[in-house]
């Protein structure tokens, strides 16, 4: 059944990829994408449950569609993503005008769900089994990966793509809802991953980011051979057209020296490592059940610095986790000062129903203290990022051009000459510079003359033209 489709995506890279897959599968059966919900026959929300704020925003967006559905009952509204798996029936209770709820492990059913709804079916719930609702095998089976088709038109740029190598998580950090919403850790076969990478290369992809919740824990046991992430990266190198490989997100304890050696030795693997520490305090790490001490994190970080000296390391932190004292917070500040991360994503702890922390640990840090710690850590991190970025002034970096920057988009069509473009270095640093939008998808040298905490600002050297490429190099 053909029609018009609107999809809104929030959350992590996994969701971005899921949306790409869902849209590809629906385009195949005749749907076309539209930019406004009110113009669509089917409206999808791809949701996130990692923090309460993201869920509140989704419920409020759903609330705003109540009238539209009343006036146009033939329009179908579906909720997918982590909130669908976590809240299930509750979504129908809070938003009775929703037609179906589909978890991230059941996306292969989405075209049928929309069809049934358009034929007048009652509210449909398509979710995976809970972590205690069956044998491991049955639970795994109910969380399927959904990677059927690649659609370059659905990506922000056709030159960059995500490729899922692992789904789910078995780490069960006490604050985190992901092991419940995305199910048990399962790794795709190396053959499947290689095939998909070939398809992406044929579509003109230059940069691929391998995705997994704990991507460096990737391990696939096949006939007589075990493949780990390092082995997979080696195998993938012979796909010539792909110039850059990245992988996110890493788990500190699984950052093996073999993997770091692969990062060091494979010229196309980016020297960018996102390895969330979450806290710099052993007592907090213990309450989070992160499975390592801050000494072990430091040891890992020192090993990265030793083996891949120019690596850009980034991290995530949660501030105001249950019982976090000033002293414990300052241990996190210490770690940030010491590690000098390229950047850190900093979050205020948000209690998540269904997690161990929600069950066992009181959310006792007042909101204003969470807020203050968030600001303090962010300003320390930003100062470090800006200082480190300043070291790029005068240097030329290799940039994969992604298209117009935000400013470039605002001024597009209003001024003559080059527009402001944006792109990334191999180490994932954002660079803006003026140029012709036709350079999108090219790898260009850019000379940096100014910086902020989050951006390098540069210009194309005068001699630069479309054919000029820098020698391949995985660091900045
Ligand atoms: N509250 C706040 N932040 C969280 N994260 C995960 N769960 C929570 C939570 N309950 C953060 C972690 C993780 C990132 C994706 O989100 O830092 O690395
Ligand atoms: Fe969540 Fe921890 Fe798994 Fe990351 S490793 S997805 S924080 S449970």
Coordinates of C-alpha atoms and ligand atoms in Angstrom, one line a residue:
X1 CA 0.0 0.0 0.0
X2 CA 1.7 3.1 -1.1
X3 CA 1.6 6.4 0.7
X4 CA 3.4 9.3 2.3
X5 CA 5.7 8.7 5.2
X6 CA 6.9 11.1 8.0
X7 CA 9.5 9.9 10.5
X8 CA 11.1 11.7 13.4
X9 CA 14.2 10.3 14.9
X10 CA 15.8 11.0 18.3
X11 CA 18.5 9.3 20.3
X12 CA 21.7 7.5 19.3
X13 CA 23.3 6.3 16.1
X14 CA 21.5 3.0 16.4
X15 CA 18.2 4.8 16.0
X16 CA 19.5 6.8 13.1
X17 CA 20.5 3.6 11.4
X18 CA 17.1 1.9 12.3
X19 CA 15.3 4.8 10.7
X20 CA 17.4 4.5 7.5
X21 CA 16.5 0.8 7.4
X22 CA 12.8 1.4 8.1
X23 CA 12.5 4.1 5.5
X24 CA 14.4 2.0 2.9
X25 CA 12.0 -0.9 3.5
X26 CA 8.9 1.3 3.2
X27 CA 10.2 3.1 0.1
X28 CA 10.5 -0.3 -1.5
X29 CA 6.8 -0.9 -1.1
X30 CA 5.9 2.5 -2.5
X31 CA 6.1 5.0 0.3
X32 CA 7.6 8.4 -0.3
X33 CA 9.1 10.6 2.5
X34 CA 7.5 13.9 3.4
X35 CA 8.9 16.7 5.7
X36 CA 5.7 17.4 7.7
X37 CA 3.7 15.1 9.8
X38 CA 0.4 16.6 8.7
X39 CA 1.2 15.7 5.1
X40 CA 1.8 12.1 5.8
X41 CA -0.4 8.9 5.7
X42 CA 1.9 7.2 8.2
X43 CA 3.7 9.1 11.0
X44 CA 6.5 7.3 12.8
X45 CA 8.4 8.3 16.0
X46 CA 11.7 6.6 16.5
X47 CA 12.2 7.1 20.2
X48 CA 14.9 7.0 22.9
X49 CA 14.6 5.9 26.6
X50 CA 18.1 6.6 27.9
X51 CA 17.0 9.7 29.8
X52 CA 13.5 10.7 31.0
X53 CA 13.7 14.1 29.2
X54 CA 13.8 12.4 25.8
X55 CA 10.7 10.4 26.6
X56 CA 8.9 13.5 27.9
X57 CA 9.6 15.2 24.6
X58 CA 8.2 12.2 22.6
X59 CA 5.0 12.1 24.7
X60 CA 4.5 15.8 24.2
X61 CA 5.1 15.5 20.4
X62 CA 2.5 12.6 20.4
X63 CA 0.1 14.7 22.4
X64 CA 0.3 17.4 19.7
X65 CA -1.0 14.9 17.1
X66 CA -4.2 14.1 18.9
X67 CA -6.2 16.6 17.0
X68 CA -4.8 15.7 13.7
X69 CA -5.8 12.0 14.3
X70 CA -9.3 13.1 15.4
X71 CA -9.8 15.0 12.2
X72 CA -8.0 12.4 10.0
X73 CA -8.5 9.0 11.6
X74 CA -7.1 7.4 8.5
X75 CA -3.6 8.7 9.3
X76 CA -1.5 6.1 11.0
X77 CA 0.7 6.9 14.0
X78 CA 3.4 4.4 15.1
X79 CA 5.9 4.5 17.9
X80 CA 9.2 2.6 17.4
X81 CA 12.5 2.5 19.2
X82 CA 13.6 2.0 22.8
X83 CA 10.6 3.7 24.4
X84 CA 8.3 1.4 22.5
X85 CA 10.1 -1.7 24.0
X86 CA 10.2 -0.1 27.5
X87 CA 6.8 1.4 27.8
X88 CA 4.7 -0.9 25.6
X89 CA 1.0 -0.7 26.6
X90 CA 1.7 2.4 28.6
X91 CA 2.1 4.3 25.3
X92 CA -1.5 3.4 24.3
X93 CA -2.7 4.5 27.8
X94 CA -0.9 7.8 27.6
X95 CA -1.6 8.4 23.9
X96 CA -4.7 6.5 22.9
X97 CA -4.5 7.8 19.3
X98 CA -1.3 5.7 18.6
X99 CA -2.0 2.8 16.2
X100 CA 1.0 0.6 16.9
X101 CA 4.0 0.3 19.1
X102 CA 7.0 -1.6 17.7
X103 CA 10.3 -2.4 19.6
X104 CA 13.7 -2.1 18.0
X105 CA 14.0 -5.9 17.8
X106 CA 10.7 -6.2 15.7
X107 CA 11.3 -3.7 13.0
X108 CA 11.0 -6.3 10.2
X109 CA 7.2 -6.2 10.9
X110 CA 6.8 -2.5 10.4
X111 CA 5.4 -2.6 6.8
X112 CA 2.8 -5.2 7.8
X113 CA 1.9 -3.2 11.0
X114 CA 1.2 -0.1 8.9
X115 CA -0.9 -2.1 6.4
X116 CA -3.0 -3.7 9.1
X117 CA -3.6 -0.4 10.8
X118 CA -4.6 1.2 7.5
X119 CA -7.1 -1.7 7.0
X120 CA -8.6 -0.8 10.4
X121 CA -6.9 -3.1 12.8
X122 CA -7.1 -2.5 16.6
X123 CA -4.0 -1.1 18.4
X124 CA -1.1 -3.4 17.7
X125 CA 1.9 -4.1 20.0
X126 CA 5.0 -5.7 18.5
X127 CA 7.7 -6.0 21.1
X128 CA 10.5 -8.4 22.0
X129 CA 10.6 -10.7 25.1
X130 CA 11.8 -9.1 28.4
X131 CA 15.2 -10.2 29.8
X132 CA 13.5 -12.6 32.2
X133 CA 10.7 -13.8 29.9
X134 CA 12.2 -17.0 28.4
X135 CA 15.4 -18.9 27.5
X136 CA 18.4 -16.9 26.3
X137 CA 17.8 -18.3 22.9
X138 CA 14.1 -17.3 22.7
X139 CA 14.9 -13.8 24.0
X140 CA 17.7 -13.5 21.4
X141 CA 15.4 -14.6 18.6
X142 CA 12.8 -12.0 19.6
X143 CA 15.4 -9.3 19.2
X144 CA 16.3 -9.4 15.5
X145 CA 18.7 -7.1 13.7
X146 CA 16.9 -5.3 10.9
X147 CA 19.5 -4.6 8.2
X148 CA 17.9 -5.6 5.0
X149 CA 18.6 -2.8 2.6
X150 CA 20.9 0.2 2.4
X151 CA 19.4 3.4 0.9
X152 CA 21.9 6.1 0.3
X153 CA 19.2 8.7 -0.1
X154 CA 18.2 8.2 3.5
X155 CA 21.6 9.1 4.9
X156 CA 22.5 12.6 5.9
X157 CA 25.2 12.2 3.3
X158 CA 25.6 9.2 1.0
X159 CA 29.3 9.3 1.6
X160 CA 29.1 8.3 5.2
X161 CA 27.2 5.4 6.7
X162 CA 26.7 3.4 9.9
X163 CA 27.1 -0.4 9.8
X164 CA 25.7 -2.4 12.7
X165 CA 28.0 -5.2 13.8
X166 CA 26.4 -6.0 17.2
X167 CA 23.1 -5.5 18.8
X168 CA 22.1 -5.5 22.5
X169 CA 24.2 -5.3 25.6
X170 CA 25.0 -7.8 28.4
X171 CA 26.8 -5.4 30.7
X172 CA 23.9 -4.3 32.8
X173 CA 25.3 -1.0 34.2
X174 CA 22.8 -0.2 37.0
X175 CA 21.6 3.1 35.5
X176 CA 21.1 1.9 31.9
X177 CA 17.9 0.8 30.2
X178 CA 19.6 -0.5 27.0
X179 CA 20.1 -4.2 28.0
X180 CA 16.3 -4.2 28.5
X181 CA 15.3 -2.3 25.4
X182 CA 17.8 -3.7 22.9
X183 CA 18.1 -7.2 24.4
X184 CA 21.0 -9.6 24.7
X185 CA 24.3 -8.9 23.1
X186 CA 24.4 -10.6 19.7
X187 CA 27.1 -10.2 17.0
X188 CA 26.5 -10.4 13.3
X189 CA 28.6 -12.7 11.2
X190 CA 31.8 -11.3 9.6
X191 CA 30.5 -12.4 6.2
X192 CA 27.3 -10.4 6.6
X193 CA 29.2 -7.4 7.8
X194 CA 31.6 -7.6 4.9
X195 CA 28.8 -8.0 2.4
X196 CA 27.0 -4.9 3.7
X197 CA 30.3 -2.9 3.6
X198 CA 30.7 -3.9 0.0
X199 CA 27.2 -2.6 -0.8
X200 CA 28.0 0.6 0.9
X201 CA 31.3 1.0 -1.0
X202 CA 29.3 0.4 -4.3
X203 CA 27.0 3.2 -3.2
X204 CA 29.9 5.6 -3.0
X205 CA 30.5 5.5 0.7
X206 CA 33.9 6.8 1.8
X207 CA 33.5 6.5 5.6
X208 CA 31.9 3.7 7.6
X209 CA 31.3 3.8 11.3
X210 CA 30.8 0.3 12.8
X211 CA 28.2 0.3 15.5
X212 CA 27.7 -1.6 18.7
X213 CA 26.6 -0.8 22.2
X214 CA 30.0 -2.2 23.3
X215 CA 31.5 -2.4 19.9
X216 CA 35.0 -3.5 21.0
X217 CA 33.5 -6.5 22.8
X218 CA 32.5 -7.8 19.3
X219 CA 33.3 -11.5 19.1
X220 CA 32.0 -14.0 16.6
X221 CA 32.7 -17.7 16.9
X222 CA 32.4 -19.5 13.6
X223 CA 33.6 -22.8 12.3
X224 CA 37.1 -23.1 13.9
X225 CA 37.7 -19.4 14.1
X226 CA 36.9 -16.6 16.5
X227 CA 36.7 -13.1 14.9
X228 CA 37.2 -10.1 17.2
X229 CA 36.9 -6.4 16.2
X230 CA 40.6 -6.2 15.4
X231 CA 40.3 -9.2 13.0
X232 CA 37.2 -7.7 11.4
X233 CA 38.9 -4.4 10.8
X234 CA 41.8 -6.2 9.1
X235 CA 39.3 -8.1 6.8
X236 CA 37.4 -4.9 5.9
X237 CA 40.6 -3.1 4.8
X238 CA 40.6 -4.7 1.3
X239 CA 37.4 -2.8 0.4
X240 CA 39.3 -0.2 -1.4
X241 CA 36.7 2.5 -1.9
X242 CA 36.2 3.0 1.8
X243 CA 38.8 5.4 3.0
X244 CA 37.9 5.7 6.7
X245 CA 36.7 3.2 9.3
X246 CA 35.5 4.3 12.7
X247 CA 33.8 2.3 15.5
X248 CA 31.6 3.3 18.4
X249 CA 31.0 2.9 21.4
X250 CA 33.8 1.2 23.3
X251 CA 33.7 -0.5 26.7
X252 CA 36.9 0.3 28.7
X253 CA 37.6 -3.2 29.9
X254 CA 37.6 -4.6 26.4
X255 CA 40.0 -2.1 24.9
X256 CA 42.6 -4.7 24.1
X257 CA 46.2 -4.1 23.0
X258 CA 45.4 -6.2 19.9
X259 CA 42.7 -3.7 19.0
X260 CA 44.9 -0.7 19.6
X261 CA 47.6 -2.3 17.5
X262 CA 45.0 -2.6 14.7
X263 CA 44.1 1.0 15.1
X264 CA 47.8 1.9 15.0
X265 CA 48.7 -0.3 12.0
X266 CA 45.7 -0.1 9.7
X267 CA 46.1 3.2 7.8
X268 CA 42.3 3.6 7.1
X269 CA 41.2 3.1 10.7
X270 CA 40.5 6.4 12.4
X271 CA 42.5 7.3 15.5
X272 CA 39.3 8.3 17.2
X273 CA 38.3 6.3 20.3
X274 CA 35.1 7.0 22.2
X275 CA 35.5 5.1 25.5
X276 CA 33.0 6.3 28.1
X277 CA 34.4 6.4 31.7
X278 CA 31.0 7.5 33.3
X279 CA 32.8 8.5 36.5
X280 CA 36.2 9.0 38.0
X281 CA 35.3 7.6 41.4
X282 CA 35.7 4.0 42.4
X283 CA 32.7 4.0 44.8
X284 CA 30.4 5.5 42.1
X285 CA 31.8 3.1 39.4
X286 CA 31.0 0.3 41.9
X287 CA 27.4 1.5 42.4
X288 CA 27.1 1.8 38.6
X289 CA 28.4 -1.8 38.3
X290 CA 30.7 -0.6 35.4
X291 CA 33.0 -3.5 36.0
X292 CA 36.3 -1.6 36.3
X293 CA 38.1 0.7 38.7
X294 CA 39.4 4.2 37.8
X295 CA 42.9 2.8 38.1
X296 CA 42.0 0.3 35.3
X297 CA 40.6 3.1 33.2
X298 CA 43.8 5.2 33.7
X299 CA 45.9 2.2 32.7
X300 CA 43.8 1.7 29.6
X301 CA 44.1 5.4 28.8
X302 CA 47.8 5.3 29.2
X303 CA 48.0 2.3 26.9
X304 CA 46.1 4.2 24.2
X305 CA 48.5 7.2 24.6
X306 CA 51.5 4.9 24.4
X307 CA 50.3 2.8 21.4
X308 CA 48.4 5.4 19.4
X309 CA 49.9 8.7 20.6
X310 CA 47.9 11.0 18.4
X311 CA 44.5 9.3 19.2
X312 CA 41.6 11.5 20.0
X313 CA 39.9 10.0 23.0
X314 CA 36.4 11.0 24.0
X315 CA 34.2 10.0 26.9
X316 CA 30.7 10.1 28.5
X317 CA 30.0 11.0 32.1
X318 CA 27.0 10.8 34.3
X319 CA 26.9 13.4 37.1
X320 CA 24.7 13.3 40.1
X321 CA 24.4 9.5 40.1
X322 CA 22.8 8.0 43.3
X323 CA 24.7 9.0 46.4
X324 CA 27.4 11.0 44.5
X325 CA 29.2 13.2 47.0
X326 CA 31.2 16.4 46.2
X327 CA 34.3 14.4 46.8
X328 CA 33.3 11.7 44.4
X329 CA 32.4 14.3 41.8
X330 CA 35.8 15.9 42.2
X331 CA 37.4 12.6 41.5
X332 CA 35.6 12.8 38.1
X333 CA 36.9 16.3 37.6
X334 CA 40.4 15.0 38.3
X335 CA 40.0 12.3 35.7
X336 CA 38.8 14.7 33.0
X337 CA 41.8 17.1 33.8
X338 CA 44.2 14.2 33.6
X339 CA 42.9 12.4 30.4
X340 CA 42.3 15.6 28.4
X341 CA 39.6 14.1 26.3
X342 CA 38.9 15.5 22.9
X343 CA 35.4 16.0 24.1
X344 CA 33.0 14.5 26.7
X345 CA 29.3 14.1 26.6
X346 CA 28.0 14.9 30.1
X347 CA 24.6 13.8 31.4
X348 CA 22.7 14.5 34.6
X349 CA 21.6 11.1 36.1
X350 CA 18.0 10.3 35.1
X351 CA 16.4 7.4 37.0
X352 CA 15.1 4.8 34.6
X353 CA 12.3 2.3 35.6
X354 CA 13.4 -1.3 35.1
X355 CA 17.0 -0.7 36.0
X356 CA 18.8 -1.9 39.1
X357 CA 19.6 1.6 40.2
X358 CA 15.9 2.5 40.1
X359 CA 15.1 -0.6 42.2
X360 CA 17.9 -0.4 44.7
X361 CA 19.5 3.1 44.9
X362 CA 17.7 6.3 45.8
X363 CA 18.0 9.2 43.3
X364 CA 19.1 11.5 46.1
X365 CA 21.3 14.2 44.4
X366 CA 19.1 17.3 44.1
X367 CA 18.5 18.6 40.6
X368 CA 20.3 21.9 41.2
X369 CA 23.4 20.1 42.3
X370 CA 23.3 17.8 39.2
X371 CA 22.9 21.0 37.1
X372 CA 25.9 22.7 38.8
X373 CA 28.1 19.6 38.4
X374 CA 27.1 19.3 34.8
X375 CA 28.1 22.9 34.1
X376 CA 31.3 22.7 36.1
X377 CA 32.5 19.5 34.3
X378 CA 31.4 20.8 30.9
X379 CA 33.3 24.1 31.3
X380 CA 36.4 22.2 32.4
X381 CA 36.1 19.9 29.4
X382 CA 35.4 22.8 27.0
X383 CA 38.5 24.7 28.2
X384 CA 40.6 21.5 27.5
X385 CA 39.0 21.0 24.1
X386 CA 39.7 24.6 23.1
X387 CA 43.3 24.5 24.3
X388 CA 43.9 21.3 22.4
X389 CA 42.2 22.6 19.3
X390 CA 44.4 25.7 19.4
X391 CA 47.3 23.4 18.6
X392 CA 45.8 22.9 15.2
X393 CA 46.1 26.6 14.2
X394 CA 48.4 26.8 11.2
X395 CA 48.1 23.1 10.4
X396 CA 46.4 21.5 7.5
X397 CA 44.0 18.6 8.2
X398 CA 42.2 16.1 5.9
X399 CA 38.5 16.8 5.8
X400 CA 35.7 14.7 4.4
X401 CA 33.2 17.4 3.3
X402 CA 29.7 16.7 4.5
X403 CA 27.9 19.7 3.0
X404 CA 26.7 23.1 4.1
X405 CA 27.3 24.0 7.7
X406 CA 24.3 25.3 9.8
X407 CA 25.4 28.9 8.9
X408 CA 25.9 27.8 5.3
X409 CA 22.3 26.6 5.2
X410 CA 21.0 29.8 6.7
X411 CA 22.8 31.9 4.1
X412 CA 22.3 29.6 1.2
X413 CA 20.9 31.5 -1.8
X414 CA 21.2 34.9 0.0
X415 CA 24.8 35.5 -0.9
X416 CA 26.9 35.1 -4.0
X417 CA 30.2 33.0 -4.0
X418 CA 31.2 30.2 -1.7
X419 CA 29.1 29.1 1.3
X420 CA 30.3 27.8 4.6
X421 CA 30.8 24.0 4.5
X422 CA 31.3 21.5 7.2
X423 CA 33.2 18.2 7.5
X424 CA 35.2 16.0 9.8
X425 CA 38.8 15.1 10.2
X426 CA 39.8 11.4 10.5
X427 CA 39.7 11.9 14.3
X428 CA 36.2 13.2 14.2
X429 CA 36.9 16.9 14.7
X430 CA 34.4 19.2 13.1
X431 CA 35.9 21.6 10.6
X432 CA 34.1 24.6 8.9
X433 CA 35.5 26.5 5.9
X434 CA 34.2 28.4 2.9
X435 CA 33.9 26.5 -0.4
X436 CA 31.8 25.4 -3.2
X437 CA 29.0 23.1 -2.1
X438 CA 29.9 20.8 -5.0
X439 CA 32.9 19.7 -2.9
X440 CA 30.5 17.6 -0.8
X441 CA 31.7 14.1 -0.6
X442 CA 35.3 15.0 -1.4
X443 CA 38.3 14.6 0.9
X444 CA 40.0 18.0 1.0
X445 CA 43.0 19.6 2.8
X446 CA 41.9 22.5 5.0
X447 CA 44.3 24.9 6.7
X448 CA 43.1 25.8 10.2
X449 CA 43.4 29.5 11.3
X450 CA 41.0 29.7 14.2
X451 CA 39.3 27.4 16.7
X452 CA 36.5 27.1 19.3
X453 CA 36.0 24.3 21.9
X454 CA 34.0 22.3 19.4
X455 CA 35.1 23.4 15.9
X456 CA 38.2 24.0 13.8
X457 CA 37.8 27.0 11.4
X458 CA 39.9 26.9 8.3
X459 CA 40.2 27.5 4.6
X460 CA 41.0 25.6 1.5
X461 CA 44.5 26.2 0.3
X462 CA 44.5 28.2 -2.9
X463 CA 45.7 25.3 -5.0
X464 CA 43.0 23.0 -3.8
X465 CA 40.8 21.6 -6.4
X466 CA 38.5 18.6 -6.7
X467 CA 41.2 16.1 -7.6
X468 CA 43.6 17.1 -4.9
X469 CA 43.7 14.5 -2.2
X470 CA 46.1 14.3 0.8
X471 CA 48.1 11.1 1.3
X472 CA 46.0 8.8 3.4
X473 CA 46.5 9.2 7.1
X474 CA 44.3 8.0 10.0
X475 CA 45.3 10.6 12.5
X476 CA 44.8 14.4 12.5
Ligands
LIG1 N1 20.9 8.9 33.1 C1 21.8 9.7 32.5 N2 22.6 9.4 31.5 C2 22.6 8.1 31.1 N3 23.3 7.4 30.2 C3 22.9 6.2 30.1 N4 21.9 6.0 31.0 C4 21.7 7.1 31.6 C5 20.8 7.6 32.7 N5 20.0 6.7 33.3 C6 24.4 8.1 29.4 C7 25.7 7.3 29.6 C8 25.8 6.6 28.2 C9 25.2 7.6 27.3 C10 24.8 7.1 26.0 O1 24.0 8.0 28.0 O2 26.7 8.2 29.8 O3 27.2 6.4 27.9
LIG2 FE1 24.2 0.7 28.9 FE2 26.4 -0.1 30.3 FE3 25.5 -1.5 28.1 FE4 26.6 0.9 27.7 S1 27.7 -0.9 28.6 S2 24.7 0.1 26.8 S3 25.9 2.0 29.6 S4 24.5 -1.3 30.1

